[in-house]
Coordinates of C-alpha atoms and ligand atoms in Angstrom, one line a residue:
M1404 CA 15.3 -103.2 -170.3
N1405 CA 17.1 -100.9 -172.4
Y1406 CA 17.2 -97.4 -170.8
D1407 CA 17.7 -94.2 -172.5
L1408 CA 20.4 -93.4 -169.9
V1409 CA 22.2 -95.5 -167.5
V1410 CA 24.5 -94.2 -164.6
K1411 CA 26.8 -97.0 -163.7
N1412 CA 28.9 -98.2 -160.8
G1413 CA 28.5 -95.1 -158.8
T1414 CA 27.7 -94.8 -155.0
I1415 CA 24.1 -93.5 -154.6
V1416 CA 23.9 -90.8 -151.7
T1417 CA 20.9 -90.0 -150.4
A1418 CA 19.5 -88.1 -147.0
M1419 CA 19.0 -91.6 -145.7
T1420 CA 21.9 -94.0 -146.8
S1421 CA 24.7 -94.5 -149.2
Y1422 CA 25.1 -97.8 -151.6
K1423 CA 26.4 -98.9 -154.8
A1424 CA 24.0 -99.2 -157.8
D1425 CA 23.1 -98.2 -161.3
I1426 CA 20.5 -95.9 -162.1
G1427 CA 18.4 -96.6 -165.2
I1428 CA 16.5 -93.5 -166.9
I1429 CA 13.6 -93.6 -169.3
D1430 CA 11.7 -90.4 -170.4
G1431 CA 13.6 -88.2 -168.0
K1432 CA 12.5 -90.1 -165.0
I1433 CA 14.6 -92.7 -162.8
S1434 CA 13.0 -95.9 -163.9
A1435 CA 15.1 -98.4 -162.2
I1436 CA 18.1 -98.8 -159.4
G1437 CA 19.8 -102.0 -159.4
R1438 CA 23.1 -103.7 -160.6
G1439 CA 24.0 -104.6 -164.2
L1440 CA 21.5 -102.3 -165.9
A1441 CA 22.0 -101.4 -169.8
G1442 CA 21.2 -98.4 -171.6
K1443 CA 21.7 -96.7 -175.0
E1444 CA 24.0 -94.2 -173.2
V1445 CA 26.0 -95.4 -170.3
L1446 CA 27.9 -92.8 -167.8
D1447 CA 30.5 -94.5 -165.7
A1448 CA 30.5 -93.3 -162.3
T1449 CA 33.2 -95.4 -160.4
D1450 CA 34.8 -93.7 -157.8
R1451 CA 32.2 -90.8 -157.8
L1452 CA 29.1 -90.3 -155.6
V1453 CA 25.8 -89.8 -157.3
T1454 CA 23.4 -87.5 -155.8
P1455 CA 20.0 -86.1 -156.4
G1456 CA 20.3 -82.7 -158.5
A1457 CA 20.9 -80.0 -155.7
I1458 CA 17.9 -77.5 -155.1
D1459 CA 18.5 -73.6 -154.0
T1460 CA 15.4 -72.3 -152.7
H1461 CA 16.7 -69.0 -152.0
V1462 CA 17.9 -67.0 -155.3
H1463 CA 17.5 -63.7 -156.6
L1464 CA 17.9 -63.8 -160.3
E1465 CA 17.8 -60.4 -162.4
M1466 CA 16.4 -59.0 -159.2
P1467 CA 15.6 -55.2 -159.4
I1468 CA 17.0 -53.5 -156.1
G1469 CA 16.8 -50.0 -156.1
N1470 CA 18.8 -48.3 -159.2
F1471 CA 20.1 -52.0 -159.8
V1472 CA 19.3 -55.2 -161.3
S1473 CA 21.2 -58.3 -160.0
S1474 CA 23.7 -59.2 -162.4
D1475 CA 23.1 -63.0 -163.3
D1476 CA 20.0 -63.4 -165.4
F1477 CA 17.7 -66.6 -165.6
Y1478 CA 20.3 -68.0 -168.2
E1479 CA 23.7 -67.0 -166.9
G1480 CA 22.2 -67.7 -163.3
T1481 CA 20.7 -71.1 -164.0
K1482 CA 24.1 -72.1 -166.1
A1483 CA 26.4 -71.4 -163.4
A1484 CA 23.9 -73.2 -160.7
A1485 CA 24.0 -76.3 -163.3
F1486 CA 28.0 -76.3 -163.1
G1487 CA 27.6 -76.3 -159.4
G1488 CA 25.4 -79.4 -159.7
T1489 CA 22.0 -77.5 -159.1
T1490 CA 19.2 -78.6 -161.0
S1491 CA 16.1 -76.5 -159.4
I1492 CA 16.0 -72.9 -158.0
I1493 CA 13.1 -71.1 -156.2
D1494 CA 13.3 -67.3 -157.2
F1495 CA 10.9 -64.5 -156.0
V1496 CA 7.9 -62.4 -157.1
E1497 CA 7.5 -58.9 -156.2
S1498 CA 4.3 -57.3 -157.2
R1499 CA 4.1 -53.6 -158.1
K1500 CA 1.5 -51.8 -156.1
E1501 CA -1.2 -51.8 -158.5
Q1502 CA -0.3 -55.0 -159.9
S1503 CA -2.1 -58.3 -158.7
F1504 CA -0.1 -61.4 -157.5
L1505 CA -1.0 -63.4 -160.6
D1506 CA 0.0 -60.7 -163.2
A1507 CA 3.3 -60.2 -161.3
L1508 CA 3.8 -64.2 -161.5
E1509 CA 3.1 -64.4 -165.0
E1510 CA 5.7 -61.3 -165.5
R1511 CA 8.3 -63.2 -163.7
K1512 CA 7.6 -66.5 -165.4
S1513 CA 7.9 -64.9 -168.7
K1514 CA 11.4 -63.5 -167.8
A1515 CA 12.6 -67.1 -166.8
A1516 CA 10.9 -69.0 -169.6
G1517 CA 13.0 -68.4 -172.8
K1518 CA 16.3 -68.5 -170.6
A1519 CA 16.4 -71.0 -167.5
V1520 CA 18.4 -74.0 -168.2
I1521 CA 17.1 -75.8 -165.1
D1522 CA 13.7 -75.8 -163.3
Y1523 CA 12.4 -73.0 -161.3
G1524 CA 9.8 -72.0 -159.3
F1525 CA 8.7 -68.9 -157.2
H1526 CA 8.0 -67.5 -153.6
M1527 CA 5.5 -64.8 -153.7
T1528 CA 6.3 -61.6 -151.7
I1529 CA 4.0 -60.0 -149.5
G1530 CA 5.2 -56.4 -148.9
P1531 CA 3.5 -53.6 -147.1
D1532 CA 1.4 -52.4 -150.3
D1533 CA 0.3 -56.1 -150.5
I1534 CA -1.7 -56.2 -147.5
R1535 CA -5.0 -55.0 -149.1
K1536 CA -4.1 -58.2 -151.7
L1537 CA -4.2 -60.9 -149.0
D1538 CA -7.6 -62.2 -150.9
Q1539 CA -5.1 -62.8 -153.8
V1540 CA -2.9 -65.4 -151.6
Q1541 CA -5.2 -68.4 -152.6
A1542 CA -4.9 -67.5 -156.3
A1543 CA -1.2 -67.2 -156.1
Y1544 CA -1.1 -70.7 -154.4
E1545 CA -3.2 -72.3 -156.9
A1546 CA -0.8 -70.9 -159.7
G1547 CA 1.9 -72.6 -158.0
C1548 CA 3.4 -70.6 -155.4
R1549 CA 3.8 -72.8 -152.5
S1550 CA 5.5 -70.3 -150.3
F1551 CA 5.2 -66.6 -149.3
K1552 CA 8.1 -64.3 -148.6
I1553 CA 7.6 -61.7 -145.8
Y1554 CA 10.6 -59.1 -144.8
M1555 CA 11.2 -58.0 -141.4
A1556 CA 13.5 -55.7 -142.7
Y1557 CA 14.2 -52.9 -145.6
G1558 CA 11.3 -51.0 -147.7
L1559 CA 9.6 -54.1 -148.1
R1560 CA 9.1 -55.0 -144.5
L1561 CA 5.9 -55.7 -142.5
T1562 CA 4.8 -54.6 -138.8
D1563 CA 4.1 -57.5 -136.7
G1564 CA 0.4 -56.7 -137.1
E1565 CA 0.6 -57.2 -140.9
I1566 CA 2.8 -60.1 -140.6
L1567 CA 0.1 -61.8 -138.4
K1568 CA -2.6 -60.8 -141.3
A1569 CA -0.3 -62.2 -143.7
F1570 CA 0.5 -65.4 -141.9
E1571 CA -3.4 -66.0 -141.4
A1572 CA -4.0 -65.3 -145.0
I1573 CA -1.2 -67.9 -146.0
G1574 CA -2.3 -70.5 -143.3
E1575 CA -5.7 -70.7 -145.3
T1576 CA -4.0 -72.2 -148.1
G1577 CA -1.6 -74.6 -146.5
A1578 CA 1.4 -72.5 -148.3
L1579 CA 4.8 -72.3 -146.1
P1580 CA 5.6 -68.5 -144.9
V1581 CA 9.3 -67.6 -145.5
V1582 CA 10.9 -64.9 -143.6
H1583 CA 13.8 -62.3 -143.6
A1584 CA 14.1 -62.0 -139.9
E1585 CA 16.1 -58.8 -138.5
N1586 CA 15.3 -56.2 -136.1
W1587 CA 14.9 -53.2 -138.7
D1588 CA 14.2 -50.6 -135.7
V1589 CA 17.4 -51.5 -134.1
I1590 CA 19.5 -51.4 -137.4
T1591 CA 18.3 -48.2 -138.4
T1592 CA 19.2 -46.7 -135.0
L1593 CA 22.6 -48.2 -135.0
I1594 CA 23.4 -47.2 -138.6
E1595 CA 22.5 -43.7 -137.9
K1596 CA 24.5 -43.7 -134.8
N1597 CA 27.6 -45.3 -136.5
I1598 CA 27.4 -43.1 -139.4
S1599 CA 27.1 -40.0 -137.5
E1600 CA 30.1 -40.9 -135.7
G1601 CA 32.1 -41.3 -139.1
N1602 CA 32.2 -45.1 -138.5
T1603 CA 31.3 -45.7 -142.4
G1604 CA 33.8 -48.5 -143.2
P1605 CA 32.1 -52.2 -144.3
E1606 CA 33.2 -53.6 -140.8
W1607 CA 30.5 -51.2 -139.3
H1608 CA 27.7 -53.1 -141.6
T1609 CA 28.2 -56.1 -139.0
R1610 CA 28.5 -53.9 -135.9
S1611 CA 25.2 -52.4 -137.0
R1612 CA 23.3 -55.8 -137.2
P1613 CA 23.9 -57.4 -133.6
S1614 CA 23.5 -61.0 -133.6
L1615 CA 21.5 -60.7 -130.6
M1616 CA 18.8 -58.9 -132.4
E1617 CA 18.6 -61.0 -135.4
A1618 CA 17.8 -63.8 -132.7
E1619 CA 15.2 -61.6 -131.2
A1620 CA 13.5 -61.0 -134.8
V1621 CA 13.6 -64.6 -135.4
G1622 CA 12.2 -65.5 -132.0
R1623 CA 9.2 -62.9 -132.4
V1624 CA 8.1 -64.4 -136.0
I1625 CA 8.4 -67.8 -134.6
D1626 CA 5.9 -66.7 -131.9
L1627 CA 3.7 -64.8 -134.4
A1628 CA 3.6 -68.0 -136.5
A1629 CA 2.8 -70.0 -133.5
Y1630 CA 0.0 -67.6 -132.4
A1631 CA -1.5 -67.8 -136.1
G1632 CA -1.1 -71.5 -136.2
V1633 CA 1.3 -71.5 -139.4
P1634 CA 4.6 -73.2 -140.1
V1635 CA 7.3 -71.0 -140.8
H1636 CA 10.8 -71.2 -142.4
I1637 CA 13.5 -68.7 -141.4
F1638 CA 15.8 -67.6 -144.2
H1639 CA 19.5 -66.9 -144.3
I1640 CA 20.4 -67.4 -140.6
S1641 CA 23.7 -66.0 -139.8
C1642 CA 24.3 -66.6 -136.3
P1643 CA 24.1 -69.3 -133.5
E1644 CA 21.9 -67.1 -131.3
A1645 CA 19.3 -67.3 -134.1
A1646 CA 20.0 -70.9 -134.9
E1647 CA 19.0 -71.6 -131.3
R1648 CA 15.5 -70.0 -131.4
V1649 CA 14.6 -72.4 -134.0
R1650 CA 16.1 -75.3 -132.0
Q1651 CA 14.4 -74.2 -129.0
A1652 CA 11.0 -73.9 -131.0
R1653 CA 11.1 -77.2 -132.3
I1654 CA 11.8 -78.7 -129.1
Q1655 CA 8.5 -76.9 -128.0
G1656 CA 6.7 -78.4 -131.0
H1657 CA 6.5 -75.8 -133.4
Y1658 CA 6.6 -76.5 -137.0
V1659 CA 9.8 -74.2 -137.6
S1660 CA 12.6 -74.5 -140.0
G1661 CA 15.9 -72.9 -140.5
E1662 CA 17.9 -71.9 -143.7
T1663 CA 21.8 -70.9 -143.5
C1664 CA 24.0 -70.2 -146.4
P1665 CA 27.5 -70.8 -147.8
Q1666 CA 28.6 -67.2 -146.9
Y1667 CA 27.9 -67.9 -143.2
L1668 CA 29.6 -71.1 -143.5
C1669 CA 32.7 -70.4 -145.3
L1670 CA 33.7 -66.5 -144.8
T1671 CA 34.3 -64.5 -141.7
D1672 CA 34.2 -60.8 -141.2
E1673 CA 37.7 -60.6 -141.8
V1674 CA 36.6 -60.2 -145.3
F1675 CA 35.7 -56.6 -144.5
E1676 CA 39.5 -55.9 -144.0
A1677 CA 40.3 -55.7 -147.4
E1678 CA 41.3 -52.1 -148.8
G1679 CA 38.6 -50.2 -150.7
I1680 CA 36.0 -51.6 -152.7
E1681 CA 37.3 -55.4 -152.1
G1682 CA 36.3 -54.9 -148.6
A1683 CA 32.9 -53.6 -149.4
L1684 CA 32.2 -56.2 -151.9
P1685 CA 30.8 -58.9 -149.3
I1686 CA 28.2 -57.0 -147.7
C1687 CA 24.9 -58.8 -147.5
S1688 CA 22.2 -58.8 -144.7
P1689 CA 22.2 -60.4 -142.2
P1690 CA 26.0 -59.7 -142.3
I1691 CA 29.0 -62.0 -142.3
R1692 CA 30.0 -62.5 -138.8
S1693 CA 32.9 -63.6 -136.8
I1694 CA 34.7 -67.2 -136.8
I1695 CA 33.1 -68.1 -133.3
D1696 CA 29.9 -67.6 -135.0
Q1697 CA 30.5 -69.3 -138.2
L1698 CA 31.9 -72.6 -136.2
G1699 CA 28.7 -72.2 -134.0
L1700 CA 26.5 -72.6 -137.0
W1701 CA 28.5 -75.6 -138.1
E1702 CA 27.5 -77.1 -134.7
H1703 CA 24.0 -76.3 -135.2
L1704 CA 24.1 -78.2 -138.6
S1705 CA 24.7 -81.4 -137.1
G1706 CA 21.6 -80.9 -135.0
D1707 CA 18.0 -79.9 -135.7
S1708 CA 18.2 -76.0 -136.4
F1709 CA 19.0 -75.9 -140.0
H1710 CA 16.9 -77.9 -143.0
T1711 CA 18.1 -76.3 -145.9
I1712 CA 21.5 -74.5 -147.1
S1713 CA 20.7 -72.1 -150.1
S1714 CA 22.7 -69.5 -151.5
D1715 CA 20.6 -66.3 -151.4
H1716 CA 22.4 -65.8 -154.4
C1717 CA 22.1 -62.1 -155.2
P1718 CA 25.3 -60.5 -156.9
F1719 CA 26.2 -56.9 -158.2
T1720 CA 29.0 -56.0 -160.3
K1721 CA 31.8 -54.2 -158.6
E1722 CA 30.8 -50.9 -160.1
E1723 CA 27.5 -51.2 -159.0
K1724 CA 29.1 -52.0 -155.3
A1725 CA 31.4 -49.1 -155.7
S1726 CA 28.4 -46.8 -156.1
G1727 CA 28.0 -46.9 -152.4
L1728 CA 31.5 -46.7 -151.3
S1729 CA 31.0 -43.6 -149.3
A1730 CA 29.4 -45.5 -146.5
F1731 CA 28.3 -49.1 -145.8
N1732 CA 24.8 -48.7 -145.7
R1733 CA 24.8 -47.3 -149.4
V1734 CA 26.5 -50.5 -151.0
P1735 CA 23.9 -52.8 -152.6
G1736 CA 23.6 -55.9 -150.4
G1737 CA 24.3 -59.5 -151.5
V1738 CA 27.0 -61.8 -152.8
P1739 CA 27.1 -64.6 -155.5
S1740 CA 27.2 -68.4 -154.1
I1741 CA 24.8 -70.1 -156.4
E1742 CA 27.6 -72.2 -158.0
M1743 CA 30.0 -73.0 -155.3
R1744 CA 27.1 -74.0 -152.4
F1745 CA 26.5 -77.6 -153.2
P1746 CA 30.3 -78.6 -153.5
A1747 CA 31.3 -76.1 -150.6
I1748 CA 28.9 -77.9 -148.1
F1749 CA 30.6 -81.0 -149.3
S1750 CA 34.3 -79.8 -149.1
R1751 CA 34.0 -77.7 -145.7
G1752 CA 30.9 -79.8 -144.3
V1753 CA 31.7 -83.4 -145.0
R1754 CA 35.2 -83.5 -145.7
E1755 CA 36.0 -81.6 -142.6
G1756 CA 33.7 -83.9 -140.5
F1757 CA 31.1 -81.4 -139.6
I1758 CA 27.9 -83.0 -141.2
T1759 CA 27.7 -86.6 -142.9
E1760 CA 27.5 -87.0 -147.0
N1761 CA 23.8 -88.0 -146.1
Q1762 CA 23.3 -84.7 -144.3
W1763 CA 24.8 -82.9 -147.2
V1764 CA 22.2 -84.4 -149.5
D1765 CA 19.7 -83.9 -146.9
L1766 CA 20.3 -80.0 -146.1
C1767 CA 20.8 -79.4 -150.2
C1768 CA 18.5 -81.7 -151.9
T1769 CA 15.8 -83.7 -150.2
M1770 CA 14.7 -81.2 -147.1
P1771 CA 14.7 -78.3 -149.8
A1772 CA 12.2 -80.4 -152.2
R1773 CA 10.2 -81.7 -149.2
L1774 CA 9.4 -78.3 -147.5
F1775 CA 8.6 -76.5 -150.9
G1776 CA 6.4 -79.3 -152.1
L1777 CA 8.8 -80.4 -155.3
E1778 CA 7.5 -83.5 -155.1
N1779 CA 9.5 -85.0 -158.0
K1780 CA 12.5 -83.6 -157.0
G1781 CA 15.5 -84.2 -154.3
D1782 CA 15.7 -87.8 -153.9
I1783 CA 17.0 -90.8 -156.1
Q1784 CA 13.8 -93.0 -156.2
V1785 CA 12.0 -94.8 -159.0
G1786 CA 9.5 -92.3 -160.3
K1787 CA 11.1 -89.2 -159.4
D1788 CA 12.6 -86.7 -162.1
A1789 CA 16.0 -88.1 -163.3
D1790 CA 17.7 -85.1 -161.9
L1791 CA 21.3 -86.3 -161.0
V1792 CA 24.6 -85.2 -160.0
I1793 CA 27.7 -87.3 -161.0
F1794 CA 30.1 -85.8 -158.0
D1795 CA 34.0 -86.3 -158.2
P1796 CA 34.8 -86.3 -154.2
G1797 CA 38.5 -85.7 -155.0
K1798 CA 38.4 -83.1 -157.7
E1799 CA 40.2 -79.6 -156.6
V1800 CA 38.8 -76.6 -157.7
V1801 CA 40.4 -73.2 -156.8
L1802 CA 37.4 -70.8 -156.9
S1803 CA 37.6 -67.4 -158.8
E1804 CA 35.8 -65.2 -161.4
E1805 CA 37.6 -67.6 -163.7
T1806 CA 36.8 -70.8 -162.8
L1807 CA 33.0 -69.9 -161.9
H1808 CA 30.7 -69.1 -164.3
E1809 CA 28.7 -66.2 -162.6
T1810 CA 28.8 -62.9 -164.1
A1811 CA 29.4 -60.5 -161.2
G1812 CA 33.2 -60.5 -162.1
W1813 CA 34.1 -61.2 -158.6
T1814 CA 33.9 -64.0 -155.8
P1815 CA 34.1 -63.5 -152.2
Y1816 CA 35.5 -66.9 -152.1
K1817 CA 38.5 -66.2 -154.4
N1818 CA 41.5 -68.4 -154.0
M1819 CA 39.5 -70.9 -151.9
T1820 CA 40.2 -74.7 -152.8
M1821 CA 37.1 -76.9 -152.7
T1822 CA 38.0 -80.6 -152.8
G1823 CA 34.6 -82.4 -154.5
W1824 CA 33.0 -80.9 -157.7
P1825 CA 30.2 -82.1 -159.8
E1826 CA 31.4 -83.8 -163.1
T1827 CA 28.2 -84.4 -164.6
T1828 CA 24.8 -82.7 -164.1
I1829 CA 21.6 -84.4 -165.3
S1830 CA 18.2 -82.3 -165.4
R1831 CA 15.3 -84.6 -166.3
G1832 CA 17.6 -87.5 -168.1
Q1833 CA 19.1 -84.7 -170.1
I1834 CA 23.1 -84.3 -169.6
I1835 CA 23.5 -80.5 -169.4
I1836 CA 26.7 -80.1 -167.8
G1837 CA 29.6 -82.6 -168.9
N1838 CA 33.4 -82.3 -169.6
G1839 CA 33.3 -79.0 -168.3
E1840 CA 30.8 -77.4 -170.9
C1841 CA 27.1 -76.5 -170.7
T1842 CA 25.0 -78.4 -173.2
A1843 CA 21.7 -77.2 -172.1
E1844 CA 19.7 -75.4 -174.6
K1845 CA 18.6 -71.7 -173.5
G1846 CA 14.9 -71.9 -171.9
R1847 CA 14.8 -75.9 -171.5
G1848 CA 14.1 -75.3 -167.6
K1849 CA 10.6 -75.7 -166.7
Y1850 CA 8.2 -73.7 -164.2
L1851 CA 7.6 -75.7 -161.0
A1852 CA 4.4 -75.2 -159.9
Ligands
LIG77 O1 22.0 -58.9 -148.9 C1 21.1 -59.8 -149.3 N1 21.1 -61.0 -148.7 N2 20.4 -59.4 -150.2 C2 19.4 -60.3 -150.8 C3 18.2 -59.9 -150.5 C4 17.9 -60.8 -149.2 O2 17.7 -60.1 -148.1 O3 17.5 -61.8 -149.2
LIG78 ZN1 16.5 -61.7 -147.0
LIG79 ZN1 17.5 -63.2 -150.1

């Protein structure tokens, strides 16, 4: 058989095992895994790892928040993702008050359609104005939203009663509820107290969002899900206390899964000590916490508390961040992580011995695909989409706004050295990143229903 493309002599790393073999690709699909395969085009992967394309199930591209729109659009954001080895993302739909879920989904799809260079799906958000639209949940599910986002914080937060109603509607479809879990009432009380006492610096962002209260919200929403009889996936867990709630619930047999993010695994609250705007740039929610919290998260990663590592990529420019410099609660929240996520978890997690290379692939590729119903993605098996990364485990990259392709103009990971970086990214059999260049045409990404 003469394959369209063969990835030769690499070490294939899956969630289960690692082994040496060639991969033969025909029509964008993995057609064979074996030895001595020949193709029209051959990529030599000697001394390289070959992983599934990474999947980032939590990104906010060109997302309107207040007066701003997150700085990477669907072209720049997916291009940066591809440089970092990501071949599929899941972003969000937020419908306007009078807009149906289906119209909002179509609007968001049309934003991505001409721009994305990798494949993309959407979580449908259920905000307070959407409780009267719960009869549309089934239609959104049928149109490809396999997950529904619920906030317990910000203006989009639901009350516990509304969460219960939403869970019941989501449960009818078999979709997965995904939750931003924080205790908003306590947070707003602490923000008010801290600001009134003149404590306006960025370090007070973390101090206004205690880990115990994040854990309380995680525990509460797990209990609500258990009562409604639905599974639940907890987004961006930032502290071991919250991770412990997931672990305990799973021991008790609840269908709960957890996500954490590179910002909680690679940064500590020392970032807030930088002078001026630099100290305010890394504000995101839940907040970046202490080194003890960070090490606690890594410990949980080798257990059963976490099932995905996503970026929660939500970048704003320095100017946008500076607009809120007068007090921490005015700074638009979110950091860029879409490009460094997959290599960072290898560099920090695998190389430093916190997790195995197979757990790295499971957390960043395989489990995200399984949880969110991306049946053709996330694994190296005959018949799956040929979304692959040829990964150089020894390549050193020093992170900076120059080496990364994100457009915010800053990175919270500046001057961090990553050992291990994607050399080639392949999406549905097409080389989209190679020799340091993006060769993907704008808009080639496909909607993942
Ligand atoms: O601060 C953050 N994480 N912004 C993005 C929106 C969210 O809460 O996920
Ligand atoms: Zn969130
Ligand atoms: Zn988010």
